[in-house]
mmCIF file of C-alpha atoms and ligand atoms in Angstrom:
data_model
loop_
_atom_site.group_PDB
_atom_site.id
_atom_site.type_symbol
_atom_site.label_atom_id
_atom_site.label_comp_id
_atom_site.label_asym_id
_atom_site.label_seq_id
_atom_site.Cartn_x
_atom_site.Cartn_y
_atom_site.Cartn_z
ATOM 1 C CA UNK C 30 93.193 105.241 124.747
ATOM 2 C CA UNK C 31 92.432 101.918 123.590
ATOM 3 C CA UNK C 32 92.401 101.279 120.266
ATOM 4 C CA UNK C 33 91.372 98.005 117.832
ATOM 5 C CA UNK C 34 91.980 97.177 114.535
ATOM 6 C CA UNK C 35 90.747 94.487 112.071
ATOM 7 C CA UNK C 36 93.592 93.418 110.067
ATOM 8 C CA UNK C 37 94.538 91.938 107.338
ATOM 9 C CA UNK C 38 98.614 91.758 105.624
ATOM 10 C CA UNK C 39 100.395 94.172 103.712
ATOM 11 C CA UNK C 40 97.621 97.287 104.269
ATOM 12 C CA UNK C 41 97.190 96.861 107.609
ATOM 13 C CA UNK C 42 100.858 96.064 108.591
ATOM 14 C CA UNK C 43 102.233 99.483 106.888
ATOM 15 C CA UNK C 44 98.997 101.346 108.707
ATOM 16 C CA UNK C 45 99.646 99.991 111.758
ATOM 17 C CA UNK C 46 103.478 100.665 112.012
ATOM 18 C CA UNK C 47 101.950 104.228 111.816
ATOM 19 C CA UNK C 48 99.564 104.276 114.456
ATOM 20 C CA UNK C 49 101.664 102.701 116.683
ATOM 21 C CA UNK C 50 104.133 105.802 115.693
ATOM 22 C CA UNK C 51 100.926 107.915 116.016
ATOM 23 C CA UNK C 52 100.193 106.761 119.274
ATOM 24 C CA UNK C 53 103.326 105.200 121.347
ATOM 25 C CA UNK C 54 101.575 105.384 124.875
ATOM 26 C CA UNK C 55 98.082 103.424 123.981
ATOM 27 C CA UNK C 56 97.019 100.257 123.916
ATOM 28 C CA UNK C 57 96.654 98.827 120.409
ATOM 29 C CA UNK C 58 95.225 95.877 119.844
ATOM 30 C CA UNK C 59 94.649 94.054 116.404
ATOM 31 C CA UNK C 60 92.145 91.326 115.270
ATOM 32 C CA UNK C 61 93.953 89.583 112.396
ATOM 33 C CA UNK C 62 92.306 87.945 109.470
ATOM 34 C CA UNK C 63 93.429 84.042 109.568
ATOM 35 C CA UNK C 64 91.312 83.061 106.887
ATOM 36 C CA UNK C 65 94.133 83.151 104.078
ATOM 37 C CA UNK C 66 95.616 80.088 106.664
ATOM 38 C CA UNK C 67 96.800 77.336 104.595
ATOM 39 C CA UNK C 68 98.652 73.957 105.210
ATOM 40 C CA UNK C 69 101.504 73.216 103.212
ATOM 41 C CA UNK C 70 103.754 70.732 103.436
ATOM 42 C CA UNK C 71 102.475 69.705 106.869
ATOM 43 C CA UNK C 72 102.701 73.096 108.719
ATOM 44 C CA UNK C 73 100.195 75.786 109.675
ATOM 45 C CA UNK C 74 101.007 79.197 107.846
ATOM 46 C CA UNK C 75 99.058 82.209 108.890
ATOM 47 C CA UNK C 76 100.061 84.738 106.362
ATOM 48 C CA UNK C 77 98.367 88.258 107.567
ATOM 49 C CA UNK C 78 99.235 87.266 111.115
ATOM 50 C CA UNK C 79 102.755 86.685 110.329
ATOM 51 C CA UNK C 80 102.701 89.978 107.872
ATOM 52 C CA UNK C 81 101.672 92.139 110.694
ATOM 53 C CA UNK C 82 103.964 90.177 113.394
ATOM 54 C CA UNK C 83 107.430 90.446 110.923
ATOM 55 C CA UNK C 84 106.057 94.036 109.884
ATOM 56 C CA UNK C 85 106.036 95.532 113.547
ATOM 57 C CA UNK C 86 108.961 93.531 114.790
ATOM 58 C CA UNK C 87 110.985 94.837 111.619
ATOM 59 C CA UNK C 88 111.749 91.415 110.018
ATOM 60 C CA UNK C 89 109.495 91.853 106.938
ATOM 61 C CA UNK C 90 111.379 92.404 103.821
ATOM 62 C CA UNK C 91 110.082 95.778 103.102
ATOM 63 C CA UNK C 92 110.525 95.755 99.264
ATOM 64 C CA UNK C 93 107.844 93.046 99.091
ATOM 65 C CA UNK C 94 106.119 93.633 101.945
ATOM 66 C CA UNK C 95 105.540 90.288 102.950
ATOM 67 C CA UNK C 96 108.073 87.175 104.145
ATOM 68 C CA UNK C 97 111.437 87.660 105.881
ATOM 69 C CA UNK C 98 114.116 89.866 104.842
ATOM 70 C CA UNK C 99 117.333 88.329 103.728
ATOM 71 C CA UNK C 100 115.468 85.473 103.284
ATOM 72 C CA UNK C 101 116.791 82.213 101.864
ATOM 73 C CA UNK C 102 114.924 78.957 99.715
ATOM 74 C CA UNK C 103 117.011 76.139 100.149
ATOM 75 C CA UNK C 104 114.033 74.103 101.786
ATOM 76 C CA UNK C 105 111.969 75.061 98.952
ATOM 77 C CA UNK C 106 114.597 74.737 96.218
ATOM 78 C CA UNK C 107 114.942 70.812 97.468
ATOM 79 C CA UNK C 108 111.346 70.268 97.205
ATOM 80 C CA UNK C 109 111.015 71.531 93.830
ATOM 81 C CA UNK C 110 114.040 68.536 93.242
ATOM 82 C CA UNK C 111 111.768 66.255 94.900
ATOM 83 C CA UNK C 112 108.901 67.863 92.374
ATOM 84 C CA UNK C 113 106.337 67.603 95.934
ATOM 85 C CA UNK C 114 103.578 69.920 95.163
ATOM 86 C CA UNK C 115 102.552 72.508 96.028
ATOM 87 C CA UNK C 116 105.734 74.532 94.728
ATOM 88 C CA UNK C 117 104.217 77.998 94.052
ATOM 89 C CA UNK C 118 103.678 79.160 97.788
ATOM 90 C CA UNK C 119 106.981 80.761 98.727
ATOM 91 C CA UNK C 120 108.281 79.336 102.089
ATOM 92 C CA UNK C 121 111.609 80.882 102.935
ATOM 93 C CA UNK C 122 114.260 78.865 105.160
ATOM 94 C CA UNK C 123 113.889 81.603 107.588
ATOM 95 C CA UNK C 124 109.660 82.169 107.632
ATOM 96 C CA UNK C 125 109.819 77.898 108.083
ATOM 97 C CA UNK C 126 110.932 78.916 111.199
ATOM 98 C CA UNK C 127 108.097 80.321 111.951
ATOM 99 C CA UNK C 128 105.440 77.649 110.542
ATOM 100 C CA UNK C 129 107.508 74.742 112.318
ATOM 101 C CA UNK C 130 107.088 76.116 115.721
ATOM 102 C CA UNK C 131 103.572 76.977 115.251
ATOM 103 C CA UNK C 132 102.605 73.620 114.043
ATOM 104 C CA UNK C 133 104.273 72.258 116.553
ATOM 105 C CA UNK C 134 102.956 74.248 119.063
ATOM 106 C CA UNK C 135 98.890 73.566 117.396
ATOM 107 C CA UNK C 136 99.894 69.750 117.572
ATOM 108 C CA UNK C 137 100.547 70.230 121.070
ATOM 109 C CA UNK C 138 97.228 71.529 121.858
ATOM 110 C CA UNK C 139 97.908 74.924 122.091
ATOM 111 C CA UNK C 140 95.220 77.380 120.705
ATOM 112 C CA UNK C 141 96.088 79.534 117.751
ATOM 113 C CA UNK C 142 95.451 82.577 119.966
ATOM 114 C CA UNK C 143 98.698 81.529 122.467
ATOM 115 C CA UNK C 144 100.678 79.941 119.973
ATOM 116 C CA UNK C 145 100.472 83.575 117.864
ATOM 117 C CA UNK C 146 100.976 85.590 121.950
ATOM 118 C CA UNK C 147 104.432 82.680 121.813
ATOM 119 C CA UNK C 148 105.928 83.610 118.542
ATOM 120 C CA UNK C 149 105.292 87.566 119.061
ATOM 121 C CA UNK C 150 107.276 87.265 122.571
ATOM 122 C CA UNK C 151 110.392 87.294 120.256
ATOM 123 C CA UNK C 152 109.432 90.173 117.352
ATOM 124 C CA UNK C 153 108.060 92.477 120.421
ATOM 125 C CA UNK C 154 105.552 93.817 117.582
ATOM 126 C CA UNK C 155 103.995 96.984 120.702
ATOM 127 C CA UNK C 156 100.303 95.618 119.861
ATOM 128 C CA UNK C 157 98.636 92.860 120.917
ATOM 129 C CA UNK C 158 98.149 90.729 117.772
ATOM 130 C CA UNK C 159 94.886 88.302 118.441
ATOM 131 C CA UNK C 160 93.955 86.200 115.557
ATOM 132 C CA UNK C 161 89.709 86.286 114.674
ATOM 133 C CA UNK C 162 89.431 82.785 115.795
ATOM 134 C CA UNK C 163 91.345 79.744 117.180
ATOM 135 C CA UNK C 164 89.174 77.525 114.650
ATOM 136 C CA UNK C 165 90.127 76.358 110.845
ATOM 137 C CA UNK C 166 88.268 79.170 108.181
ATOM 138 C CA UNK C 167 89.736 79.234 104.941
ATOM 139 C CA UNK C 168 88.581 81.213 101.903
ATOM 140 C CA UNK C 169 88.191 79.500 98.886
ATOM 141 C CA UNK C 170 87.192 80.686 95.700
ATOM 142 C CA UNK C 171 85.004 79.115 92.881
ATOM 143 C CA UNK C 172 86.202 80.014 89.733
ATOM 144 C CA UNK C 173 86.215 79.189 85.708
ATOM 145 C CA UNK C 174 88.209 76.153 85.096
ATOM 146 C CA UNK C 175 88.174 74.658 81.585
ATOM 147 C CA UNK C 176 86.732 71.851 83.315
ATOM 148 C CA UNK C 177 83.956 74.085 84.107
ATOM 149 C CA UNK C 178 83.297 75.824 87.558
ATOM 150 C CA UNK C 179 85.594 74.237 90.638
ATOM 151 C CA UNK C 180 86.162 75.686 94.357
ATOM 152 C CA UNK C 181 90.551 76.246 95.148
ATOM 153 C CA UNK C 182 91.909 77.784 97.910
ATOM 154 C CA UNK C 183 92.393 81.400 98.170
ATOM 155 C CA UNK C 184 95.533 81.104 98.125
ATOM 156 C CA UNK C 185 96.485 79.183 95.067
ATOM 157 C CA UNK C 186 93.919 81.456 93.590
ATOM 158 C CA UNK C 187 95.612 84.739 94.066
ATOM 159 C CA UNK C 188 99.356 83.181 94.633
ATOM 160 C CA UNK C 189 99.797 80.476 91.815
ATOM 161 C CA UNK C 190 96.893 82.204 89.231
ATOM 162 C CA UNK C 191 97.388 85.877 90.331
ATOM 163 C CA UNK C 192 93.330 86.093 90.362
ATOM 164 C CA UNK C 193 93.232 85.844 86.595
ATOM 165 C CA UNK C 194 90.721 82.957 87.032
ATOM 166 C CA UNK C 195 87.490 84.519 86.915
ATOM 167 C CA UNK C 196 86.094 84.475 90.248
ATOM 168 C CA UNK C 197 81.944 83.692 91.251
ATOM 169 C CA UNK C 198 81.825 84.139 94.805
ATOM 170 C CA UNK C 199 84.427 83.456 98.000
ATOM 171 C CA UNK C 200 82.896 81.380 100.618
ATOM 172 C CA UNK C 201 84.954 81.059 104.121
ATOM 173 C CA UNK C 202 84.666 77.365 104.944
ATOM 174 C CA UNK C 203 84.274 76.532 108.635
ATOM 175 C CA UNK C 204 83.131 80.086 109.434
ATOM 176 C CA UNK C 205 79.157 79.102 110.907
ATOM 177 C CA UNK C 206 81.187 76.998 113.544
ATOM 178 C CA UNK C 207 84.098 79.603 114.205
ATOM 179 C CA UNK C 208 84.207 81.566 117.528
ATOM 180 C CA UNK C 209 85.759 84.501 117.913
ATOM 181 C CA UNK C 210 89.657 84.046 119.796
ATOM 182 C CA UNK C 211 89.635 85.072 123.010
ATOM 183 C CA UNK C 212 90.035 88.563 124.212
ATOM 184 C CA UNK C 213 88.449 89.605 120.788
ATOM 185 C CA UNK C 214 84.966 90.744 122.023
ATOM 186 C CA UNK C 215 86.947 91.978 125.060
ATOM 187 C CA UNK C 216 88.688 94.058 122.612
ATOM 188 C CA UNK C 217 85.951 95.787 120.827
ATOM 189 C CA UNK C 218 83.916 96.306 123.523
ATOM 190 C CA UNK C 219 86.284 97.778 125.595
ATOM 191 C CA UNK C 220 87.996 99.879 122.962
ATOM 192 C CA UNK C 221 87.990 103.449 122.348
ATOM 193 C CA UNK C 222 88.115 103.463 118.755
ATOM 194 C CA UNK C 223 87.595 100.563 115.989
ATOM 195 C CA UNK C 224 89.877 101.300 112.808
ATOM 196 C CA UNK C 225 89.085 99.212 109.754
ATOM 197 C CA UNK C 226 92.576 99.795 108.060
ATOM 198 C CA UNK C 227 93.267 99.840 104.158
ATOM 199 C CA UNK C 228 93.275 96.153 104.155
ATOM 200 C CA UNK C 229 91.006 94.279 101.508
ATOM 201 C CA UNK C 230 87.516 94.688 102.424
ATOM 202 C CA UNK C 231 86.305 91.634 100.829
ATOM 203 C CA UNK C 232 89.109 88.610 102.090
ATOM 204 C CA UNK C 233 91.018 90.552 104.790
ATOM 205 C CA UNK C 234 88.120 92.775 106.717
ATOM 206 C CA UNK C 235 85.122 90.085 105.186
ATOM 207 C CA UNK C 236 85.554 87.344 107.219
ATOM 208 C CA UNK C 237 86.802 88.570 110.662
ATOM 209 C CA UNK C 238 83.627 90.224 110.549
ATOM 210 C CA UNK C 239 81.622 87.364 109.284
ATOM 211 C CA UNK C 240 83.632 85.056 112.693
ATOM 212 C CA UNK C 241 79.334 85.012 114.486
ATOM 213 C CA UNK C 242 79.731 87.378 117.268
ATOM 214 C CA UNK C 243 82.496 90.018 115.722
ATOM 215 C CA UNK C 244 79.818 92.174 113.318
ATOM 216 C CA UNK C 245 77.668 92.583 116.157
ATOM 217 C CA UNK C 246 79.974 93.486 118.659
ATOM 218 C CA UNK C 247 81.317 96.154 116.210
ATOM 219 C CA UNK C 248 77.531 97.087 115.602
ATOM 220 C CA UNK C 249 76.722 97.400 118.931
ATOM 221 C CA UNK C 250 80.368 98.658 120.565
ATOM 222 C CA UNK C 251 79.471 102.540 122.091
ATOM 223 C CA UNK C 252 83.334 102.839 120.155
ATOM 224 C CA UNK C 253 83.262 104.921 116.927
ATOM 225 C CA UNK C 254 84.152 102.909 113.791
ATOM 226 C CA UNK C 255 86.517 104.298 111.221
ATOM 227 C CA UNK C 256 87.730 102.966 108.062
ATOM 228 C CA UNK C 257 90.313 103.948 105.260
ATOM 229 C CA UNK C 258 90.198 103.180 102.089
ATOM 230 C CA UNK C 259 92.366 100.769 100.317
ATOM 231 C CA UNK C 260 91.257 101.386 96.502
ATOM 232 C CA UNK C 261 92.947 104.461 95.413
ATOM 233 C CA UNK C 262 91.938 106.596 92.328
ATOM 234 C CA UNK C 263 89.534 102.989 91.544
ATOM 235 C CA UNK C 264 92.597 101.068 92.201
ATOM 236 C CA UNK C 265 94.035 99.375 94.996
ATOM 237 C CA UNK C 266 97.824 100.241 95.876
ATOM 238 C CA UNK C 267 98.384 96.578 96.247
ATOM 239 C CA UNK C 268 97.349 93.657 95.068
ATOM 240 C CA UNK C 269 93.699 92.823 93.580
ATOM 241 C CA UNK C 270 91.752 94.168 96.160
ATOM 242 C CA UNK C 271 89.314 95.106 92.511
ATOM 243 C CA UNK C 272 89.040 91.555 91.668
ATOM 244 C CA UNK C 273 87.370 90.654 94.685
ATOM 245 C CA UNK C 274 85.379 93.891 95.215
ATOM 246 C CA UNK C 275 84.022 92.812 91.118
ATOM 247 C CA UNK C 276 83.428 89.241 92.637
ATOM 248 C CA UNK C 277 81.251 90.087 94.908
ATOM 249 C CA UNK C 278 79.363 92.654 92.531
ATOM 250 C CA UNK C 279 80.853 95.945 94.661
ATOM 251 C CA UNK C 280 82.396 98.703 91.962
ATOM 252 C CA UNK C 281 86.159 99.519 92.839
ATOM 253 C CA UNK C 282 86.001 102.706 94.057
ATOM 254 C CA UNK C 283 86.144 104.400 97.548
ATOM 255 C CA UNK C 284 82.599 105.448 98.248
ATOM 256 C CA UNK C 285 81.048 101.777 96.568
ATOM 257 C CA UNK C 286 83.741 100.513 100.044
ATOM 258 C CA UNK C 287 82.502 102.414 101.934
ATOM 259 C CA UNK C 288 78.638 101.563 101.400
ATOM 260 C CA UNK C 289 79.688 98.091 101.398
ATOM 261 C CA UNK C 290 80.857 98.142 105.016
ATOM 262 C CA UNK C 291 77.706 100.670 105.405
ATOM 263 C CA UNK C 292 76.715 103.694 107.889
ATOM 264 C CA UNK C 293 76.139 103.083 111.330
ATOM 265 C CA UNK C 294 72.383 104.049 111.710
ATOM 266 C CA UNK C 295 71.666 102.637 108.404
ATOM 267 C CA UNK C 296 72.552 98.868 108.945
ATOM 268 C CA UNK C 297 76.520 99.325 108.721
ATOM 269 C CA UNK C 298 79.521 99.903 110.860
ATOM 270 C CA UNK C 299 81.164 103.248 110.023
ATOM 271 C CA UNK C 300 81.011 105.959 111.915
ATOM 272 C CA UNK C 301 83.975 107.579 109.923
ATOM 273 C CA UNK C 302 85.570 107.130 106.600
ATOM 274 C CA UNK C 303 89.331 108.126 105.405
ATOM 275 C CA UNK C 304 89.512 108.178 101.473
ATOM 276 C CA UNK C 305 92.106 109.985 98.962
ATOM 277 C CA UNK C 306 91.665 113.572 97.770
ATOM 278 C CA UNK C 307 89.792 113.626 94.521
ATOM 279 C CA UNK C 308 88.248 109.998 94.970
ATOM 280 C CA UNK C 309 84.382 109.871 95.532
ATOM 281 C CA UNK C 310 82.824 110.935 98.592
ATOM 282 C CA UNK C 311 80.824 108.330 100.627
ATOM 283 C CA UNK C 312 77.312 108.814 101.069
ATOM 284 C CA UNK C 313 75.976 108.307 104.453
ATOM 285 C CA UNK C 314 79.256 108.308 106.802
ATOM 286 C CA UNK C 315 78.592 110.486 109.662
ATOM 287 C CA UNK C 316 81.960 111.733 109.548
ATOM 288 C CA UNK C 317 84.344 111.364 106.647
ATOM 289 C CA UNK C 318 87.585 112.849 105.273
ATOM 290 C CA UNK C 319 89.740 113.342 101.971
ATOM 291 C CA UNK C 320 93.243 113.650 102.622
ATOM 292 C CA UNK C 321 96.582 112.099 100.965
ATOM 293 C CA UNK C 322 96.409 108.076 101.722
ATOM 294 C CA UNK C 323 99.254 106.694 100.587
ATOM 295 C CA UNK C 324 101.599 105.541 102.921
ATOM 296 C CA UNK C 325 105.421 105.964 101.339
ATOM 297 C CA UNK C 326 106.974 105.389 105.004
ATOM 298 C CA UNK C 327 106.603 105.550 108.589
ATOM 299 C CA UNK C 328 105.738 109.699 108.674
ATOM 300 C CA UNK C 329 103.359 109.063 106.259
ATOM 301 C CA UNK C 330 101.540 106.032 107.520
ATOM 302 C CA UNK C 331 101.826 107.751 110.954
ATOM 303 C CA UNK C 332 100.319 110.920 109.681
ATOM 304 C CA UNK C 333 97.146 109.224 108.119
ATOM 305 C CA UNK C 334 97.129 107.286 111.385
ATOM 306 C CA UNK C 335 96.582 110.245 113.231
ATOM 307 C CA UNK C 336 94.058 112.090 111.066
ATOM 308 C CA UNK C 337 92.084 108.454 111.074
ATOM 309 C CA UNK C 338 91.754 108.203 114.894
ATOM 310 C CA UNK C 339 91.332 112.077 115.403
ATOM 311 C CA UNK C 340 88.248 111.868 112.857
ATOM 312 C CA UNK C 341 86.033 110.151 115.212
ATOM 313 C CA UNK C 342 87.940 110.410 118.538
HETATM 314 P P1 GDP I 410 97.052 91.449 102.191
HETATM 315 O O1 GDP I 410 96.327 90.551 103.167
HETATM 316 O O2 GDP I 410 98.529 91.284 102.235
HETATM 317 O O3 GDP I 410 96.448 91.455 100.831
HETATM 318 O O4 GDP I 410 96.883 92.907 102.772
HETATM 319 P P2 GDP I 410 95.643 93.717 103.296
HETATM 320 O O5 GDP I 410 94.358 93.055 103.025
HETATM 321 O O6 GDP I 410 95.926 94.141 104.699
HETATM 322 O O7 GDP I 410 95.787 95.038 102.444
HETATM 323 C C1 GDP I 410 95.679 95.061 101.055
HETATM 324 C C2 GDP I 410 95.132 96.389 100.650
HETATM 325 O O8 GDP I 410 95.941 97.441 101.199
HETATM 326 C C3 GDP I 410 95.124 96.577 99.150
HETATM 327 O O9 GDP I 410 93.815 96.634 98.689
HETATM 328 C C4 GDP I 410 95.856 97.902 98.941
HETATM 329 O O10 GDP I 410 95.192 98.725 98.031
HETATM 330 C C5 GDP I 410 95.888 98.522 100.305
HETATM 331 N N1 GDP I 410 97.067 99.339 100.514
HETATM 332 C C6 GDP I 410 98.365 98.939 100.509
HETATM 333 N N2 GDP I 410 99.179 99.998 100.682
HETATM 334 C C7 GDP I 410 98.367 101.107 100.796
HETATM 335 C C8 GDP I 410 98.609 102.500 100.985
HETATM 336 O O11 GDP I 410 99.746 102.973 101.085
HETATM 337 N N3 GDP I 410 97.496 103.316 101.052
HETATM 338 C C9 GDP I 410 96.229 102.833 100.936
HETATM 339 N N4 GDP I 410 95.207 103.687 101.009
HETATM 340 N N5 GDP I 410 95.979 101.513 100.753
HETATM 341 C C10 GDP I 410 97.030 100.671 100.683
HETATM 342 CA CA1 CA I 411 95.942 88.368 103.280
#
């Protein structure tokens, strides 16, 4: 079986480690979200890329969920002496790794979609990890400033003001021009099933859909479309999935998700949605299921994995 998945970081790297548990002897591949990509200090970082790469390769530090374990901030520690901004994105000695070769790699003239297939050669992550596009998107955010209403990146947004800024609207820049990386529409329309994971349906799953040519193909794919939910008892498990969701005027609970991403035959894309016992049910969804959603470890993420696929498949 073939199998894609749109994915974001920390959500989709702990669902993913159980569907590739799930299903050892298919062919997973996963569209990753690349518009939290920032440059700092002069080097490309790809965030959910490198979540998902470290997660599946088993270099993540698990407590966090993001970064490298046994990680180390001398680099960053001397900046901070040097006081050279930014200071409140974490770059570990051993994640620079990482960013150096890629930006090296991006100077060189290599696409984002080889230089990603180049650092995964060493983490061996069993998927084939494609980012959305080759092309520059980042999210920014406009938000309430004393200064009155200013754009910032996503990242300094939810990193250096833990979304406590009160957010208007996210717009991905560079988005109209992006094209999807390649193998991507090769990927949906050739895959069995499409899983939308837990990730954050507004700035993980939002804009590799919004990359011109990816909503359609997952409109039009003959592949079933399945999603899980990431907000939990009208909470996500991570993060501020909520904020967002509020930002763009969509209540934080499972069913609102799931009409956001809508039913196929009615305009939307799922054909099957996973949610957690005693949240509300979607309207709509073909198919859709109530089960336990939280993934503790690899049994459990493996176990919602399964019941995911097997919903529409
Ligand atoms: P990010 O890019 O690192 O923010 O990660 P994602 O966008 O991939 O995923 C974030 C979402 O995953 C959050 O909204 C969380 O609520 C959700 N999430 C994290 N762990 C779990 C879990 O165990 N179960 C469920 N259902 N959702 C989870
Ligand atoms: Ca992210």
């Amino acid at each position: 079986m073939r199998i894609t998945v749109l994915a974001g970081g920390v959500g989709g790297a702990r669902f993913l480690v159980g569907l590739r548990s799930a299903y050892p002897n298919d062919e997973i591949t996963v569209i990753g979200n690349t518009a939290d990509d920032i440059w700092l200090q002069g080097l490309k970082v790809c965030p959910d890329l490198d979540t998902v790469m470290y997660t599946l390769g088993g270099g993540i530090d698990t407590d966090r969920g993001w970064g490298r374990r046994d990680e180390t901030y001398t680099v960053l520690d001397e900046l901070g002496a040097y006081g050279f901004e930014p200071l409140w994105f974490t770059l570990g000695d051993r994640d620079l790794a990482t960013h150096l070769i890629r930006t090296q790699l991006l100077s060189a003239g290599y696409p984002l979609d080889e230089v990603t297939a180049a650092l995964c050669k060493r983490w061996d992550p069993g998927v084939t990890l494609l980012p959305m596009t080759n092309d520059r998107v980042e999210t920014h955010v406009v938000v309430d400033t004393d200064a009155g209403p200013a754009a910032m990146h996503f990242q300094q947004w939810w990193v250096q003001h833990r979304a406590a800024l009160p957010a208007h609207r996210f717009t991905f820049v560079g988005i109209d021009a992006a094209t999807p990386a390649s193998g991507v529409l090769d990927a949906i329309w050739q895959s069995d099933v499409i899983v939308l994971p837990p990730s954050n349906p507004v700035v993980s799953i939002g804009p590799i859909l919004a990359v011109p040519g990816i909503r359609e193909a997952v409109l039009d794919t003959p592949a079933p479309v399945v999603g899980v939910s990431g907000i939990v008892g009208g909470r996500p498990v991570k993060g501020m999935a909520d904020v967002c969701l509020a930002a763009i005027g969509v209540a934080a609970d499972a069913a609102s998700v799931a009409a956001h991403y809508g039913a196929r035959g009615d305009g939307g894309i799922l054909d099957g949605w996973v949610y957690e016992s005693g949240d509300p049910e979607p309207t709509s969804v073909r198919a859709s299921l109530a089960t336990t959603t939280l993934m503790h470890d690899e049994a459990a993420a493996a176990e919602l994995a399964r019941v995911t696929v097997g919903l529409v498949t």
